[in-house]
PDB file of C-alpha atoms in Angstrom:
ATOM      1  CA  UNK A 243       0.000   0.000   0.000  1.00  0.00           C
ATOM      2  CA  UNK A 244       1.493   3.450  -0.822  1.00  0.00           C
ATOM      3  CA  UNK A 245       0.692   6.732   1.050  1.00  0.00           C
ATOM      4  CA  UNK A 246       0.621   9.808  -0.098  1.00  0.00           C
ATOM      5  CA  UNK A 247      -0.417  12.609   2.018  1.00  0.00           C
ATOM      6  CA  UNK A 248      -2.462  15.846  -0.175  1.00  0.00           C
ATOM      7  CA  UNK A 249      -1.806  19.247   1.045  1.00  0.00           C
ATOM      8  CA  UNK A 250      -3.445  22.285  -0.626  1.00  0.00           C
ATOM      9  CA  UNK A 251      -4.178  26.106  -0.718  1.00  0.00           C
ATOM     10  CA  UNK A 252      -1.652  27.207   1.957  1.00  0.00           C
ATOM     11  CA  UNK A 253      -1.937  31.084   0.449  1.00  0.00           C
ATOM     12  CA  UNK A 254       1.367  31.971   2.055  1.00  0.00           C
ATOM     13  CA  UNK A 255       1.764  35.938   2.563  1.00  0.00           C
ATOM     14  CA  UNK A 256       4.094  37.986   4.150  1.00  0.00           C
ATOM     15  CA  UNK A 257       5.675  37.796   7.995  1.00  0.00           C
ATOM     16  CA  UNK A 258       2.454  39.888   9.671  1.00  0.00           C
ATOM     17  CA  UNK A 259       0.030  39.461   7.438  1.00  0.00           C
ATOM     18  CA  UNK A 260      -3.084  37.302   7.335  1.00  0.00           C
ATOM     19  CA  UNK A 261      -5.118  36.040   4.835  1.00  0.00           C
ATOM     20  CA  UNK A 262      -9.108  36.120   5.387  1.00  0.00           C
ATOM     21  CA  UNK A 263      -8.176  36.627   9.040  1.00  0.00           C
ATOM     22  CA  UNK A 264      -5.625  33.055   9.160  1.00  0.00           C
ATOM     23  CA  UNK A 265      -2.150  33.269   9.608  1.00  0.00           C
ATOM     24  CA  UNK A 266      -1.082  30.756   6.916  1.00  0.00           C
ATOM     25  CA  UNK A 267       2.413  29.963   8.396  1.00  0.00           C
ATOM     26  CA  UNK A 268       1.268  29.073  11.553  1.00  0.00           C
ATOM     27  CA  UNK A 269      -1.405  26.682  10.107  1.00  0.00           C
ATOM     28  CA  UNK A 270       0.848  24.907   7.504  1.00  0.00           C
ATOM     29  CA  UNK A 271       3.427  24.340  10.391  1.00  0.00           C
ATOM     30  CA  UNK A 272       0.870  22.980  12.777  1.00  0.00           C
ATOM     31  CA  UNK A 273       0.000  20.437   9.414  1.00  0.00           C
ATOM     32  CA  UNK A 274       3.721  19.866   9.029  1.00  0.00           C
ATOM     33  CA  UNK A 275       3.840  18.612  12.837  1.00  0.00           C
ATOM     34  CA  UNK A 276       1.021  16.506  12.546  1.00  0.00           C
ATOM     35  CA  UNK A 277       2.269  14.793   8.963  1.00  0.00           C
ATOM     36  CA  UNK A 278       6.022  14.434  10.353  1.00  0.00           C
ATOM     37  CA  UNK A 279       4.285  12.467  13.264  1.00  0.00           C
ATOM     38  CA  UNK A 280       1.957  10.530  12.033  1.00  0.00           C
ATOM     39  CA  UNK A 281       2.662  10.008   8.710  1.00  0.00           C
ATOM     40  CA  UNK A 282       6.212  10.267   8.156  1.00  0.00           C
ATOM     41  CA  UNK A 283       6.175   7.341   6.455  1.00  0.00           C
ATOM     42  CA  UNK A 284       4.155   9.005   3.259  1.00  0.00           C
ATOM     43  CA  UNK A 285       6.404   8.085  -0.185  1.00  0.00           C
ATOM     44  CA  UNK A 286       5.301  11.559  -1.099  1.00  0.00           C
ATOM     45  CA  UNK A 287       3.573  14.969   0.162  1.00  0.00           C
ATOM     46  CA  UNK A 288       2.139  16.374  -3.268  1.00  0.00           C
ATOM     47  CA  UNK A 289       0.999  20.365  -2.451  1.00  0.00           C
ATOM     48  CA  UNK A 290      -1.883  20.958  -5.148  1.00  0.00           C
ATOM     49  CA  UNK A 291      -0.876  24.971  -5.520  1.00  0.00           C
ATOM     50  CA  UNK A 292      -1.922  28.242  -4.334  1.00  0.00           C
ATOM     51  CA  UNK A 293       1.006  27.912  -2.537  1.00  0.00           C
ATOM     52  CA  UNK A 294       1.305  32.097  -1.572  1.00  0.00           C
ATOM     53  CA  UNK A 295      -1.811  33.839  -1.942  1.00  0.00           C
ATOM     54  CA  UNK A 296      -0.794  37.106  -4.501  1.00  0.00           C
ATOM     55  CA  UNK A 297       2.439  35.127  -5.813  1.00  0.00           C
ATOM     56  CA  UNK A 298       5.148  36.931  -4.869  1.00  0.00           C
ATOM     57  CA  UNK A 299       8.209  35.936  -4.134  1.00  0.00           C
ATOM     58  CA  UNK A 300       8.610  37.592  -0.831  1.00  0.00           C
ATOM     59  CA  UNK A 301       5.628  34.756   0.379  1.00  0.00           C
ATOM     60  CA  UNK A 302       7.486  31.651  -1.563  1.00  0.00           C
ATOM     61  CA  UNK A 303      10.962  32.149   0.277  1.00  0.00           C
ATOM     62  CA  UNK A 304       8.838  32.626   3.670  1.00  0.00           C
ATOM     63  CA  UNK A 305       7.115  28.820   2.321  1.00  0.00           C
ATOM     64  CA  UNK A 306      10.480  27.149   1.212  1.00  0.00           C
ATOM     65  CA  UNK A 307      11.848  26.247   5.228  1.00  0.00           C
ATOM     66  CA  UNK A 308       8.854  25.645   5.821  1.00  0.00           C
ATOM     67  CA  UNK A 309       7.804  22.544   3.451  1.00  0.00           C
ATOM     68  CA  UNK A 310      11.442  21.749   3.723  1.00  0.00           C
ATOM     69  CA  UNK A 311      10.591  20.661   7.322  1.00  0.00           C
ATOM     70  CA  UNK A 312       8.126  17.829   6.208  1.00  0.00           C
ATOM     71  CA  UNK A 313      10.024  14.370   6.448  1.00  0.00           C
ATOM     72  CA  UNK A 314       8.434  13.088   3.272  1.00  0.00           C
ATOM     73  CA  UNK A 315       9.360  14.172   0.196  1.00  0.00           C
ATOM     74  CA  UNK A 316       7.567  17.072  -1.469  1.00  0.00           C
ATOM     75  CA  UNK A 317       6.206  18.045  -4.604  1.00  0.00           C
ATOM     76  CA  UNK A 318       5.018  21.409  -5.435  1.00  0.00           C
ATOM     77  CA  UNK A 319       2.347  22.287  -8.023  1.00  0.00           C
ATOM     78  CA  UNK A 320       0.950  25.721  -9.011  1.00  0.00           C
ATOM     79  CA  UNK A 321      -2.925  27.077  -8.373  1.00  0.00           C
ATOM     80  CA  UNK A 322      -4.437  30.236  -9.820  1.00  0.00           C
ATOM     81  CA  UNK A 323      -3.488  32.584  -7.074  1.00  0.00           C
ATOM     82  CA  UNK A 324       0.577  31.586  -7.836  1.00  0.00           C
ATOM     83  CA  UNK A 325       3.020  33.038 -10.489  1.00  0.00           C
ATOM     84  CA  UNK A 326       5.590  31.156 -12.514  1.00  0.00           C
ATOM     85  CA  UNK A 327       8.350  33.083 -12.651  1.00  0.00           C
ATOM     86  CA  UNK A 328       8.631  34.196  -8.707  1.00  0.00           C
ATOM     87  CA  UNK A 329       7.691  30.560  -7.821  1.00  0.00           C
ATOM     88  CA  UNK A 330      10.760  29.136 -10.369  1.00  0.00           C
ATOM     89  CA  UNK A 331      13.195  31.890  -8.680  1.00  0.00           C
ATOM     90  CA  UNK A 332      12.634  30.504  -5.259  1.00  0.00           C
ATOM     91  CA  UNK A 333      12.065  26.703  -6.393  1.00  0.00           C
ATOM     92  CA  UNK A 334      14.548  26.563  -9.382  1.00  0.00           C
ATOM     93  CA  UNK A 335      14.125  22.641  -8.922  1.00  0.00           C
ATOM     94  CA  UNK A 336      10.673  22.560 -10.004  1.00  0.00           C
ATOM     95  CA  UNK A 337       9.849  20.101 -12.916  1.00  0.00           C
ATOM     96  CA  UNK A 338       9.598  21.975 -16.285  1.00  0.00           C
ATOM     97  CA  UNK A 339       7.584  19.552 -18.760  1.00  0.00           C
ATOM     98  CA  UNK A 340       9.808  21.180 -21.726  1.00  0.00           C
ATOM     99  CA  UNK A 341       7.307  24.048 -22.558  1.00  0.00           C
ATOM    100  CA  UNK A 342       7.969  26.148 -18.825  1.00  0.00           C
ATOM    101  CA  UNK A 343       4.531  24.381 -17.053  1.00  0.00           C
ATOM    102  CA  UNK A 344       5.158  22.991 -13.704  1.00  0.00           C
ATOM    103  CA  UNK A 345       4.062  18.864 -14.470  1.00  0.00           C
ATOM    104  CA  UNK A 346       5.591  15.852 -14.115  1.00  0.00           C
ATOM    105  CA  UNK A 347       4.991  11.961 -14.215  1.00  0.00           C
ATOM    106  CA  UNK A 348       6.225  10.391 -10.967  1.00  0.00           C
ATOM    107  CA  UNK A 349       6.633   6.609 -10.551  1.00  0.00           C
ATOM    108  CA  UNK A 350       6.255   4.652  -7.998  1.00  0.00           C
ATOM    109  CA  UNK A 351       6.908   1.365  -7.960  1.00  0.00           C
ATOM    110  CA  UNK A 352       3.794   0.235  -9.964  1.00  0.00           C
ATOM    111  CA  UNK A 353       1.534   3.431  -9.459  1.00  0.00           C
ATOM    112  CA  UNK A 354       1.978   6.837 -11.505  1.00  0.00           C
ATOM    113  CA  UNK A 355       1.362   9.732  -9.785  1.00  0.00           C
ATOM    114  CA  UNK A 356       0.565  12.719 -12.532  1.00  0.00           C
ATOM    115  CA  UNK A 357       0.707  16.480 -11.854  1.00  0.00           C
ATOM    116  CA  UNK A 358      -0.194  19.038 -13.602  1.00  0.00           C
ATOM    117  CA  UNK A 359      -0.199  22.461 -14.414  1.00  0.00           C
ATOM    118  CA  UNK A 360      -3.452  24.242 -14.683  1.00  0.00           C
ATOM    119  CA  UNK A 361      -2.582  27.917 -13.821  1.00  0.00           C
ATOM    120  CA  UNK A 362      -3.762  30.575 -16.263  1.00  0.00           C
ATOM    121  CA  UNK A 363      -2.464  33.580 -15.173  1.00  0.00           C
ATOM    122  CA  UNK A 364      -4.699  35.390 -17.771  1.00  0.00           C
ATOM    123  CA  UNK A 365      -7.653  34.528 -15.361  1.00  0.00           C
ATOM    124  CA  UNK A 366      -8.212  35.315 -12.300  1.00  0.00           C
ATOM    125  CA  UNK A 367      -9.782  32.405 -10.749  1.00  0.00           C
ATOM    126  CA  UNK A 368     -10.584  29.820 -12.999  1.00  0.00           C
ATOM    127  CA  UNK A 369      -7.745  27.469 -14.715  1.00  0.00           C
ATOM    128  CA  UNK A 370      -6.337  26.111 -18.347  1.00  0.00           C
ATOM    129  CA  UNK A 371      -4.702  22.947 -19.373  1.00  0.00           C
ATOM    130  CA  UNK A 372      -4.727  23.780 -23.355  1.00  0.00           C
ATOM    131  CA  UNK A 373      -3.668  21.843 -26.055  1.00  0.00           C
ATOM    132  CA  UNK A 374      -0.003  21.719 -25.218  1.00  0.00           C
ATOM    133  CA  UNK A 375      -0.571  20.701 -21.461  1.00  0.00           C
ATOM    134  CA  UNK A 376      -3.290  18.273 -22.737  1.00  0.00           C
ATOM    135  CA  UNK A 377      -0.908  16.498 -25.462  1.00  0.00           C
ATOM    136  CA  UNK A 378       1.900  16.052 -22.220  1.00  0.00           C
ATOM    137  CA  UNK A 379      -0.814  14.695 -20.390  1.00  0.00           C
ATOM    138  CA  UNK A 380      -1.551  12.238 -23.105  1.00  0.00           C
ATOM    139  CA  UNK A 381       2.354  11.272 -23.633  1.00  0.00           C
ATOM    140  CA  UNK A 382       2.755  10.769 -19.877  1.00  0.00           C
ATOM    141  CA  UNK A 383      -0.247   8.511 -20.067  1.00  0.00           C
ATOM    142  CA  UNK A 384       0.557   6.440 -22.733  1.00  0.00           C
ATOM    143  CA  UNK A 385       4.177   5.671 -21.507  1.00  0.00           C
ATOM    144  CA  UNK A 386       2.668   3.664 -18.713  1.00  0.00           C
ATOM    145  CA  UNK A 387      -0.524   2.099 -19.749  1.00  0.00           C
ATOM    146  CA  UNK A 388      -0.476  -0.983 -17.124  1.00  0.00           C
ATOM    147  CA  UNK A 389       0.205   1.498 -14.265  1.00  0.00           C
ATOM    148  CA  UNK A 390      -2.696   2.502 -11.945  1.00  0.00           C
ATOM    149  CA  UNK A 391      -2.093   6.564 -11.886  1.00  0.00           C
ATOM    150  CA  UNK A 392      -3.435   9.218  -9.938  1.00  0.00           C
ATOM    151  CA  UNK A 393      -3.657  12.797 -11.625  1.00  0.00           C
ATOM    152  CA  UNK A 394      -3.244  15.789  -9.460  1.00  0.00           C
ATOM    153  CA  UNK A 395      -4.561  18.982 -10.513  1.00  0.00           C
ATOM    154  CA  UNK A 396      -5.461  22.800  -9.026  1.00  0.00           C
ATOM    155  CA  UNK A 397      -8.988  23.353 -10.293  1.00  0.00           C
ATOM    156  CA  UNK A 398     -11.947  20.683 -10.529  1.00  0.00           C
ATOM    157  CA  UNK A 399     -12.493  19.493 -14.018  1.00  0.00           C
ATOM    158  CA  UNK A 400     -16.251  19.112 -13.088  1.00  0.00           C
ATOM    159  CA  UNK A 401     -19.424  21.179 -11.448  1.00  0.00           C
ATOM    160  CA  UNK A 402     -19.488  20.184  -7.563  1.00  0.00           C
ATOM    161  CA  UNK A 403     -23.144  21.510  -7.128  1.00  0.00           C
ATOM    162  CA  UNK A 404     -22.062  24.277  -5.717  1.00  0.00           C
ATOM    163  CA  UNK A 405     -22.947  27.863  -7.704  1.00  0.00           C
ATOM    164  CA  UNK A 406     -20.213  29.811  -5.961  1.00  0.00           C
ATOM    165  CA  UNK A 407     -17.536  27.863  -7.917  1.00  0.00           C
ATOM    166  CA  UNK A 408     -18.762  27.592 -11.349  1.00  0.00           C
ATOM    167  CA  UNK A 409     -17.125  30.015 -12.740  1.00  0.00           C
ATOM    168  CA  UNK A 410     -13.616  29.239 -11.158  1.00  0.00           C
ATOM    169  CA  UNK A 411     -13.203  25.250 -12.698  1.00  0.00           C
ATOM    170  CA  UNK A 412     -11.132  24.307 -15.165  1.00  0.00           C
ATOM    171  CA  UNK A 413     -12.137  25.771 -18.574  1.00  0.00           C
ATOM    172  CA  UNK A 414     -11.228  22.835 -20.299  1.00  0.00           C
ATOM    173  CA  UNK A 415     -12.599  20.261 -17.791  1.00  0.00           C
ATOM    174  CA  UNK A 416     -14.365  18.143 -20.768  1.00  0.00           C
ATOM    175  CA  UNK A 417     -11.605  17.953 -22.902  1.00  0.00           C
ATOM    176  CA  UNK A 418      -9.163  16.447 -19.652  1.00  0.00           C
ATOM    177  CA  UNK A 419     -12.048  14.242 -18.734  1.00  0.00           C
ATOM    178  CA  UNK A 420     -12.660  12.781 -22.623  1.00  0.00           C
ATOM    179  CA  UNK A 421      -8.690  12.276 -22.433  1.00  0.00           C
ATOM    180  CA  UNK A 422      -8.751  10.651 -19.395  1.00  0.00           C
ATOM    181  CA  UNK A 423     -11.539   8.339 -20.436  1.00  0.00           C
ATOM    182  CA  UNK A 424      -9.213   6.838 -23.029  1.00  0.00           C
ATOM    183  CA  UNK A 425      -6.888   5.717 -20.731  1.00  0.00           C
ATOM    184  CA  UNK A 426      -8.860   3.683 -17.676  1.00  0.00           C
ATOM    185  CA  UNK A 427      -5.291   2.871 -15.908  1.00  0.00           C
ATOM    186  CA  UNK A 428      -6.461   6.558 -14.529  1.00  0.00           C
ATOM    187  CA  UNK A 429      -8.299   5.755 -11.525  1.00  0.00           C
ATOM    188  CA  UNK A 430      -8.319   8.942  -9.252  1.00  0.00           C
ATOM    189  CA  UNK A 431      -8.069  12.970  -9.721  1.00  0.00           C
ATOM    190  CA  UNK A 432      -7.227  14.797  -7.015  1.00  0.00           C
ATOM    191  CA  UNK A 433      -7.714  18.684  -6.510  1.00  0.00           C
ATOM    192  CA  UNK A 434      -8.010  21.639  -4.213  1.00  0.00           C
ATOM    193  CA  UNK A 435      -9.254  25.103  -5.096  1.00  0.00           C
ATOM    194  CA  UNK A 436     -12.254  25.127  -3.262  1.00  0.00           C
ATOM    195  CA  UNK A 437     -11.437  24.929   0.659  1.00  0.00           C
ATOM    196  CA  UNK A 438     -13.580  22.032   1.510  1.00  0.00           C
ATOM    197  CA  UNK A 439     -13.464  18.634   1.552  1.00  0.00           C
ATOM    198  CA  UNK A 440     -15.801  16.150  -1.033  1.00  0.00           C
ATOM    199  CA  UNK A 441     -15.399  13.435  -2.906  1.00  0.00           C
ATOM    200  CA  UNK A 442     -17.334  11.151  -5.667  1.00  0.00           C
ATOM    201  CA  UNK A 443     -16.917   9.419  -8.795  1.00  0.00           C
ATOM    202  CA  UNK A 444     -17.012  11.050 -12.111  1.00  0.00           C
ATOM    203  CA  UNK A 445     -17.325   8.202 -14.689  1.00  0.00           C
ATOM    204  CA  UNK A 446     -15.098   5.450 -13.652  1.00  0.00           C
ATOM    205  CA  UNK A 447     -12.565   7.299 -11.922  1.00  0.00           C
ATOM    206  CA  UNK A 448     -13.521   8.027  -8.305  1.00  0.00           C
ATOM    207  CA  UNK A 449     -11.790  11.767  -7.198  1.00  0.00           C
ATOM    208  CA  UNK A 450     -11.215  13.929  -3.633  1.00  0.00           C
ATOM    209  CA  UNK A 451     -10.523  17.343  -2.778  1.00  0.00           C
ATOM    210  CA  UNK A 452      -8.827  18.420   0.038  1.00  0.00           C
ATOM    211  CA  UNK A 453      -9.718  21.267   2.288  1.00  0.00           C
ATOM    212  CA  UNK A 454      -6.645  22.922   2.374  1.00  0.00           C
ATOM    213  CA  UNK A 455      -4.243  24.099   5.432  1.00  0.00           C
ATOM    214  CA  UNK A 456      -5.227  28.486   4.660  1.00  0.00           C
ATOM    215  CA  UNK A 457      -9.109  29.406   5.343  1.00  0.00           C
ATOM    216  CA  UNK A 458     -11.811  26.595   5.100  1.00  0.00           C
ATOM    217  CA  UNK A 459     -14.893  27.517   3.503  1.00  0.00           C
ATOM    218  CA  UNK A 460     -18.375  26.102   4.530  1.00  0.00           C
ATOM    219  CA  UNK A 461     -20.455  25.472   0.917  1.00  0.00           C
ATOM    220  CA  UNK A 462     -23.467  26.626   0.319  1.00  0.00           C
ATOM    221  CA  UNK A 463     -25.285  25.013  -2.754  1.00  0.00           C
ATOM    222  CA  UNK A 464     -26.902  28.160  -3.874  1.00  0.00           C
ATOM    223  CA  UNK A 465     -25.492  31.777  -4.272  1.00  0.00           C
ATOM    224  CA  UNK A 466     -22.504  33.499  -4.833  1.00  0.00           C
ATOM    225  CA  UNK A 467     -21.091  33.836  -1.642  1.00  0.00           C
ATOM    226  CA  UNK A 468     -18.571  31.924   0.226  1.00  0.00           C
ATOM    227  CA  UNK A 469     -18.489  31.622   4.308  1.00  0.00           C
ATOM    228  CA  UNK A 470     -15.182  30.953   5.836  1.00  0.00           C
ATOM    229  CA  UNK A 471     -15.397  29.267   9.011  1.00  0.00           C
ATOM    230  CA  UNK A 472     -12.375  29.282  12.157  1.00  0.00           C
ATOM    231  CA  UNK A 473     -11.894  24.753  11.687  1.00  0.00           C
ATOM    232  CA  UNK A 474      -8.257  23.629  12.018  1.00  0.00           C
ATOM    233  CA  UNK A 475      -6.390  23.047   8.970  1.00  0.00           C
ATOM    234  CA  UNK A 476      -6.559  20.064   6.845  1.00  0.00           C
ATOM    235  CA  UNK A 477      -4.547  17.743   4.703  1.00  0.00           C
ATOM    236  CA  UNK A 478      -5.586  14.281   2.802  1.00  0.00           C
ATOM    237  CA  UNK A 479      -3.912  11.085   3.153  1.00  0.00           C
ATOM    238  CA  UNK A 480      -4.231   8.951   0.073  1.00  0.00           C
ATOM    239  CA  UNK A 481      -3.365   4.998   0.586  1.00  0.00           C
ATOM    240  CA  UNK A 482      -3.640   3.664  -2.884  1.00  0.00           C
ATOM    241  CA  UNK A 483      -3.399  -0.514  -2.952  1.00  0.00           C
ATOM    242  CA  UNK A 484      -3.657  -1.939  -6.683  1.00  0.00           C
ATOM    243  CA  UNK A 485      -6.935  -0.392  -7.898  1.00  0.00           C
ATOM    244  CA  UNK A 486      -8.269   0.325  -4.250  1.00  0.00           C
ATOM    245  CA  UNK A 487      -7.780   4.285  -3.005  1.00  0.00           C
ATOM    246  CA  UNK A 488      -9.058   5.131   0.026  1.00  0.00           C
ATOM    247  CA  UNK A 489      -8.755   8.634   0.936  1.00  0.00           C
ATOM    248  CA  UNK A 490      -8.694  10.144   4.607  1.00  0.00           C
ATOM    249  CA  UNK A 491      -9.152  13.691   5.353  1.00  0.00           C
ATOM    250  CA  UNK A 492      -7.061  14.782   8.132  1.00  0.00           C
ATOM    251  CA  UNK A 493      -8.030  17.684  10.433  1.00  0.00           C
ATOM    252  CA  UNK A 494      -4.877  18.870  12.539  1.00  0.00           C
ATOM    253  CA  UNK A 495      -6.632  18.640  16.324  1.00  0.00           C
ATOM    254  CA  UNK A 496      -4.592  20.262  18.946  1.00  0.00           C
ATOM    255  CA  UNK A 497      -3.479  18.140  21.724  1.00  0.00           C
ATOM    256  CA  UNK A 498      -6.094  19.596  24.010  1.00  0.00           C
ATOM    257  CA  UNK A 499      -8.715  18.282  21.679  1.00  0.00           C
ATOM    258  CA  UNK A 500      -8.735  14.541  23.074  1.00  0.00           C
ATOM    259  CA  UNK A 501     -11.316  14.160  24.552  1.00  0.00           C
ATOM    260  CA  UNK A 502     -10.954  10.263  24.836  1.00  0.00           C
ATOM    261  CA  UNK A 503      -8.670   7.037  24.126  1.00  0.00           C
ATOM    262  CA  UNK A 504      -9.900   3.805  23.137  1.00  0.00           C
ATOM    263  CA  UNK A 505      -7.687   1.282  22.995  1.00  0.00           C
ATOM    264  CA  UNK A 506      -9.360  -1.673  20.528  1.00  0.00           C
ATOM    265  CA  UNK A 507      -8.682  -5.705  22.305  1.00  0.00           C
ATOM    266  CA  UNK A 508      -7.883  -6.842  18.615  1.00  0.00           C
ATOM    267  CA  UNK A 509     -11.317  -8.717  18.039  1.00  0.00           C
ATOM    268  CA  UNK A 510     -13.418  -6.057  17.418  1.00  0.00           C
ATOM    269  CA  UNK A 511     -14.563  -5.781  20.934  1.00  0.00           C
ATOM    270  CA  UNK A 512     -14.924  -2.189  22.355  1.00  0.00           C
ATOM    271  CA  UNK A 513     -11.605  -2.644  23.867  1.00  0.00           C
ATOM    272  CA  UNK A 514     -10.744   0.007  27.162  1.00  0.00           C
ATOM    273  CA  UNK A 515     -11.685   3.397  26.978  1.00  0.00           C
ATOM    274  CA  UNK A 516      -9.910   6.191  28.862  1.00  0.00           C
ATOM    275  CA  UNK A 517     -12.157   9.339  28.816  1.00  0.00           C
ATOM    276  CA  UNK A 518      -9.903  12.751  29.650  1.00  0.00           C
ATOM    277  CA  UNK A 519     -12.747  15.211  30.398  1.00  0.00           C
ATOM    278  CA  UNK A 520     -16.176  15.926  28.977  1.00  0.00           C
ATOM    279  CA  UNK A 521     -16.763  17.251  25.507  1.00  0.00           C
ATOM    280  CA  UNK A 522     -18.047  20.828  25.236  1.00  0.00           C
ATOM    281  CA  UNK A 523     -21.164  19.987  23.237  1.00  0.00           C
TER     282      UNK A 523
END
């Protein structure tokens, strides 16, 4: 079984400064704590962009030390709010897929992990693959037909049933899904973008979003306004086993959270149960 953990949205800003009243830095290193001790072992951390929130590079080099203190190895990919050429200055490794986009094809063992690059810096919210991003995609598809492979993206592809974000999905959603319907060895999407946690199935391919470590936002199906709520910050861990992916969304709970232990007797029986204090509701 391989792990890999799914960060997104940190919207990194400046020492001071918050971002729809969160301090960014202090929430991505309270997710860093929690993956470097419980899920250290993760063959990869993949961070689905908006990685600083207006781009600059002032935000990225205040991000680098901080990703660089995650034990598993990281991946970086770019969201609408990030810029290419401030982002390359501070990560000069970043994968370059031979036309400047940030994607690359990442094998493990016998999964593919897929990332790619669906910033369009022409729009403000909503994202672009395009015909040269699309034809990569196709390439890096077709080089490993027999391996299950996960694509990892920014924007959704897709409607979620929520108004407030149909106007910020990826442009060319149809075209990446028709692509991805020729090659069924694609069994999961991931994205972020939207600051909530769902997941579903969208023809065969079942997909996840994660809620991101910045400012979560609680949907509302109708209207075209967004309500961000004060919940700890969030990351996904993905344990992928053949064709099986089971996702787990993991909310960072501060140690004062536990409310209770259970400790299970290894036959399904309710085990012992140490209860710290009462719950507040």
């Amino acid at each position: 079984m391989t792990k890999i953990v799914h960060l997104s949205d940190i919207h990194m800003a400046p020492a001071g400064e918050r971002v729809v009243g969160f301090d960014p830095a202090a929430r991505l290193a309270a997710v860093v704590e929690a993956v470097n001790a419980e899920h250290a072992d993760a063959a990869l951390c993949i961070v689905s962009g908006d990685l600083a929130d207006r781009g600059d590079e002032v935000s990225y080099r205040r991000l680098a030390p901080l990703l660089a203190g995650l034990v598993p190895p990281v991946r970086l990919m770019l969201g609408n709010h990030d810029r290419r050429e401030p982002f390359r200055r501070v990560f000069p490794e970043a994968p370059d897929d031979g036309a400047g986009f940030v994607q690359e094809a990442i094998d493990l063992g016998a999964l593919r992990l897929v990332l790619l690059d669906t910033l369009d810096e022409a729009a403000p919210s909503a994202g672009r693959l395009g015909s040269a991003r699309l034809a990569w995609l196709e390439k890096a598809l077709a080089a490993r037909p027999d391996a299950a492979t996960l694509v990892f993206l920014h924007h959704p592809p897709f409607p979620l049933g929520i108004d407030y974000f149909n106007a910020m999905l990826l442009e060319d959603g149809d075209r990446l899904e028709a692509l991805l319907d020729r090659h069924p060895q694609v069994i999961h999407t991931a994205f972020g973008h939207v600051h909530f946690a769902t997941c579903g199935r969208s023809g065969r391919r079942s997909f996840s979003a994660t809620r991101g470590t910045c400012h979560p936002l609680h949907p509302l199906p109708a209207g075209l306004s967004a309500r961000y709520v004060d919940r700890p910050p969030a990351c996904d861990v993905i344990l992928v086993d053949g064709g099986r992916v089971v996702v787990h969304p993991l909310e960072v709970a501060p140690a004062d959270a536990v409310v209770a232990r259970e400790t299970a007797d290894g036959d399904g029986g309710p085990g012992s149960i140490t209860v710290f204090r009462p719950a507040t509701s």
